[in-house]
Tab-separated table of C-alpha atoms in Angstrom:
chain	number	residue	atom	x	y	z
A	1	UNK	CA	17.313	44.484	5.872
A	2	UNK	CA	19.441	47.419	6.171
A	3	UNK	CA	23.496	46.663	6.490
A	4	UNK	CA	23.146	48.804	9.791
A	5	UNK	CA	20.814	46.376	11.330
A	6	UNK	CA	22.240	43.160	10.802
A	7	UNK	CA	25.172	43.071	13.618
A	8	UNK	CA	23.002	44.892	16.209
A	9	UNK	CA	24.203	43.321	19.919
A	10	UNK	CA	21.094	42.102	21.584
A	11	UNK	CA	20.058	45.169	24.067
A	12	UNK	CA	17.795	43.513	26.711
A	13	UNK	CA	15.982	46.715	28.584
A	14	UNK	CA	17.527	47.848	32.037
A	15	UNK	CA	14.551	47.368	33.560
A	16	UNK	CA	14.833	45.042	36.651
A	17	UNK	CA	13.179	41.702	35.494
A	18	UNK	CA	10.275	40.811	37.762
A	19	UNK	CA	10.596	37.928	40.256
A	20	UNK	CA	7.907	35.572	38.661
A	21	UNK	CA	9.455	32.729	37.251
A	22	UNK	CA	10.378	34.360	33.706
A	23	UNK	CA	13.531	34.963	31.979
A	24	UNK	CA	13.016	38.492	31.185
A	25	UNK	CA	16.106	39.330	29.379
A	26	UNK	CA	15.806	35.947	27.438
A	27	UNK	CA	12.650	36.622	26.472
A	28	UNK	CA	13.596	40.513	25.897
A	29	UNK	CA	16.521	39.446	23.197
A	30	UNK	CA	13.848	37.133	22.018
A	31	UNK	CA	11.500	40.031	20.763
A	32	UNK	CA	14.454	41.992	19.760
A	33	UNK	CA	15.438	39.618	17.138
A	34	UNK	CA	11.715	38.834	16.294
A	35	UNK	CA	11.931	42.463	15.466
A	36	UNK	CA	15.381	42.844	13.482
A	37	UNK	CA	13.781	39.436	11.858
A	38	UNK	CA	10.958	41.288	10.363
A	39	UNK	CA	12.839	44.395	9.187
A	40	UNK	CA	12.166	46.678	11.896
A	41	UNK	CA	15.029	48.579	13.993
A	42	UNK	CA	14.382	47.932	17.593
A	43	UNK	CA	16.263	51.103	18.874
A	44	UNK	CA	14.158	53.742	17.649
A	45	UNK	CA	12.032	55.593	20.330
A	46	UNK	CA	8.736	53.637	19.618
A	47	UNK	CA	10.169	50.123	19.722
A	48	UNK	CA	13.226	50.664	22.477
A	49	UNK	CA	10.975	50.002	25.121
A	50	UNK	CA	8.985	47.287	23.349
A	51	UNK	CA	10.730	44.205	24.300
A	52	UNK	CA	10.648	44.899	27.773
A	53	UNK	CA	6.901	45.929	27.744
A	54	UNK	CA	6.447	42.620	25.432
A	55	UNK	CA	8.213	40.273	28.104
A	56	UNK	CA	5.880	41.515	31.009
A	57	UNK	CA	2.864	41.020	28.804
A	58	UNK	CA	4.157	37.361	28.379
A	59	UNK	CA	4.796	36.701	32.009
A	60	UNK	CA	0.908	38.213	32.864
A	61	UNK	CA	-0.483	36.032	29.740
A	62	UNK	CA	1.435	32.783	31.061
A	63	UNK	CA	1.447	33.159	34.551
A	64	UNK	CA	-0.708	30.229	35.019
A	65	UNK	CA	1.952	28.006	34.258
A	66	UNK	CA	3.572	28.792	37.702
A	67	UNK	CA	-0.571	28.110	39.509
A	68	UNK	CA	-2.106	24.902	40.694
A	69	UNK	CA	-5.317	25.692	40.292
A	70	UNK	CA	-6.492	22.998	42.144
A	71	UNK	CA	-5.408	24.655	45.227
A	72	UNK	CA	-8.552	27.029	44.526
A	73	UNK	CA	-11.102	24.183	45.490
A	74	UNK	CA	-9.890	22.699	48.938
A	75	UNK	CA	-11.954	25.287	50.672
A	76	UNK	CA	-15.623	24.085	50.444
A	77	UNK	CA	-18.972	24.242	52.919
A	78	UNK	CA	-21.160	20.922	54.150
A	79	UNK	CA	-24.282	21.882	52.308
A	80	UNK	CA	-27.883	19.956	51.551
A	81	UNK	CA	-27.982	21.026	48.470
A	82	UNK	CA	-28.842	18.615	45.917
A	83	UNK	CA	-29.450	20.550	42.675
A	84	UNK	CA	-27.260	22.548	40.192
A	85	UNK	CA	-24.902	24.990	40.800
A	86	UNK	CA	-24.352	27.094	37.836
A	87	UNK	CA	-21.474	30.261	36.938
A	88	UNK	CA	-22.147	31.630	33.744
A	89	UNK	CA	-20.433	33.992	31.546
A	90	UNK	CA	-17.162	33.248	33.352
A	91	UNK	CA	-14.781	36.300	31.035
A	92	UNK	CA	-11.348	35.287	30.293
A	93	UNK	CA	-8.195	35.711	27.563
A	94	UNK	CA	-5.804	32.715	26.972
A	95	UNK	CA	-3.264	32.171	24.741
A	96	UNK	CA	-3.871	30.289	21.269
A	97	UNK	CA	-0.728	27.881	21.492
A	98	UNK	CA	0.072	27.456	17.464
A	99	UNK	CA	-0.126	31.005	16.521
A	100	UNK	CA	0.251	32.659	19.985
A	101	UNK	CA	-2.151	34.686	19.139
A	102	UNK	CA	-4.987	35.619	21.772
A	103	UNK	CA	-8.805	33.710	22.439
A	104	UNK	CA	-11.135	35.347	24.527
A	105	UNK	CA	-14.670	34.648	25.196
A	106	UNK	CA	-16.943	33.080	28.333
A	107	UNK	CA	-16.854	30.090	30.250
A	108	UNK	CA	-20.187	28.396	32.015
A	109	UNK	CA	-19.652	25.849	34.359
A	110	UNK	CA	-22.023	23.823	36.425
A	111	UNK	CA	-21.904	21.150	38.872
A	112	UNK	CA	-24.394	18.858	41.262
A	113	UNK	CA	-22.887	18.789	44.628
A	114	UNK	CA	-22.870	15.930	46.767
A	115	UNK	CA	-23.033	17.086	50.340
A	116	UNK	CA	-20.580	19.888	49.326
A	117	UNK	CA	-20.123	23.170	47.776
A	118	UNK	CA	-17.612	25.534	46.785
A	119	UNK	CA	-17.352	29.491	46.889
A	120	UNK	CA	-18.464	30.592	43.676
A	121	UNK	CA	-15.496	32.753	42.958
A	122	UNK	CA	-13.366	30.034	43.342
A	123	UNK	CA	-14.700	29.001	40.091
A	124	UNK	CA	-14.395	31.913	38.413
A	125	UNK	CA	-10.252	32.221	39.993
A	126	UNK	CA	-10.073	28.226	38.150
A	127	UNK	CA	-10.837	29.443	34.919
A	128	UNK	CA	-8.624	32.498	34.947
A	129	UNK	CA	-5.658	30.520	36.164
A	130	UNK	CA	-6.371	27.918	33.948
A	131	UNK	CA	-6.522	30.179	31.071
A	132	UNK	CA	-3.184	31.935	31.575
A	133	UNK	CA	-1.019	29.877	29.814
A	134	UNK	CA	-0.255	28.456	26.166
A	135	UNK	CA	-3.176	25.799	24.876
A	136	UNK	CA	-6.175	25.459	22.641
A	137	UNK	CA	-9.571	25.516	23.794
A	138	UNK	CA	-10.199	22.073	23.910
A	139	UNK	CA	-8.126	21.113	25.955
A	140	UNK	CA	-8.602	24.310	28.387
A	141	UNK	CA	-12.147	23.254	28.417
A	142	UNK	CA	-11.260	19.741	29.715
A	143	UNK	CA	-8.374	20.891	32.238
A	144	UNK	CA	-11.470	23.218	33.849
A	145	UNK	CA	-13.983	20.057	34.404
A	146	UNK	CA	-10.979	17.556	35.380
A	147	UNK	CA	-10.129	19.898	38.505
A	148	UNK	CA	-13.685	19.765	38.915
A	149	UNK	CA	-14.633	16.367	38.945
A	150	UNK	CA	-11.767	15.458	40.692
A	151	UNK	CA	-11.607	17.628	43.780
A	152	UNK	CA	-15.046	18.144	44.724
A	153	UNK	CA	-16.148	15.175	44.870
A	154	UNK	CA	-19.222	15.980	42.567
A	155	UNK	CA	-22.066	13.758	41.179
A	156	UNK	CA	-21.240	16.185	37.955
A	157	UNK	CA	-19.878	18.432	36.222
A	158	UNK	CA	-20.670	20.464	32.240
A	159	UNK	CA	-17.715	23.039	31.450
A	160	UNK	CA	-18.525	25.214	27.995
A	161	UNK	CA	-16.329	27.307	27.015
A	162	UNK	CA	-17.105	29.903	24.005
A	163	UNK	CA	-14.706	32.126	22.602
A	164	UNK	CA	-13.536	33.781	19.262
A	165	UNK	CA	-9.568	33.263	18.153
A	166	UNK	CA	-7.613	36.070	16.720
A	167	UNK	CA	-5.769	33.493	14.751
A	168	UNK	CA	-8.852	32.841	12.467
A	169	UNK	CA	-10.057	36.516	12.679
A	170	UNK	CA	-7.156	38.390	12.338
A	171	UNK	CA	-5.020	36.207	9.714
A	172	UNK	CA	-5.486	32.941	7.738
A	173	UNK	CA	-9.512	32.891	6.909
A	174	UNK	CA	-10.163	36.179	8.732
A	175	UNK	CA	-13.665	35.296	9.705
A	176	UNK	CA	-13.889	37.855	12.021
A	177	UNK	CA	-17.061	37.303	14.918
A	178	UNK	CA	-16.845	33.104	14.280
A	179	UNK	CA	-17.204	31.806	18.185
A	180	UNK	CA	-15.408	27.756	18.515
A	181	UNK	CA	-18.108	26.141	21.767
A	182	UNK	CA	-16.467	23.355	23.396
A	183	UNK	CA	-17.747	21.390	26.254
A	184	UNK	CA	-16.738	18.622	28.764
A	185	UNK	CA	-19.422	16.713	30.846
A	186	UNK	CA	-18.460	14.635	33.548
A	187	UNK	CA	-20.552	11.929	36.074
A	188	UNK	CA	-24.181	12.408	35.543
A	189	UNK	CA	-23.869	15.053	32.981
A	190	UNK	CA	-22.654	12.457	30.622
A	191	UNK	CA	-24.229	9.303	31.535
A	192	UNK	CA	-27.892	10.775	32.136
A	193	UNK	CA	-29.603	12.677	29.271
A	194	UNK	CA	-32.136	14.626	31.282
A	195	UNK	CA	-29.426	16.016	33.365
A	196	UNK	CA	-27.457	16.974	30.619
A	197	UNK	CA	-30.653	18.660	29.282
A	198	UNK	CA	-31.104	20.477	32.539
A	199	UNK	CA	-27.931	22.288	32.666
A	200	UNK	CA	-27.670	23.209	29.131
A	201	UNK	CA	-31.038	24.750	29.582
A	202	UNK	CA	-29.613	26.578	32.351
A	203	UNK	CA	-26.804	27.447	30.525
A	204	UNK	CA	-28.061	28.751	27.329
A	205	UNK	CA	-30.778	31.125	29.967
């Protein structure tokens, strides 16, 4: 590293931080180092602005750790329906939590009401809330049909979740195009095979 670099002050960015729950200029010095770290000099033109652009980025990309999405699903309809409910090819981005490097991919998620349904966005605003914040994609996959199962009040519920990693396609095995499926069934999903067959059916088209 060059002598010049190596007693730098931290420099957060004058921008105002935002009010959403982040330490901007924490996270700011943060990148700054990350950057003197690697060799670079974080006060040239196209990097002075960089850890203040980064920091937003990471307050979008983890907002979800400041959301209940559960809140999303109080607001359901009496219905008679009694046969699947299906959202496919849900789009989202989340955050690979060992490399902190992006997935992104689909999510399909069914359920069998009981006397109740739920506006189908609200699905859709569950996965992207769910998805905004550090993880892998199991365990996404199994926060999605939790929520699920347990405030709707469901007979059941099939989550899959499909989605390629930058951390395998970018660096390590760089198999670029390789898509990880992962699935959680819930209530009748699980317990009854013909069910299970019915809204894989569904979900595969």
């Amino acid at each position: 590293m060059p002598d010049h670099l190596e007693d730098l002050p931290a420099k957060p960015s004058r921008v105002a931080p935002v009010a959403d729950g982040v330490d901007h200029p924490r996270l700011q010095n943060a990148i700054r180092e990350l950057l003197l770290a690697v060799g670079e000099d974080p006060d040239r033109e196209g990097l002075r602005e960089t850890p203040a652009r980064v920091a937003r980025m990471y307050a979008e990309m983890f907002a979800g750790l400041r959301l209940d999405p559960a809140l999303r699903l109080r607001k359901f309809f009496t219905e008679k329906y009694d046969e699947i409910v299906l959202v496919r090819d849900i789009g989202f981005t989340s955050m690979c939590e060992h490399h902190l490097l992006p997935f992104s991919g689909k999510a399909h998620i069914g359920y069998l009401p009981d006397g109740r349904v739920v506006g189908l966005s609200k699905l859709a605003r569950v996965v992207e809330d769910v998805s905004r914040r550090p993880q892998v994609q199991e365990r996404m996959t199994e926060t999605i049909a939790e929520l699920l199962i347990s405030e709707l009040n469901v007979k059941g519920v099939a989550v899959v979740v499909e989605a390629e990693h930058s951390c395998m396609s970018m660096r390590g095995v760089k198999k670029a195009g390789a898509v990880c499926v992962t699935s959680s069934m819930k209530g009748i999903f699980r317990t009854n095979p013909s069910s299970r067959a019915e809204v894989m059916a569904l979900i595969r088209g």
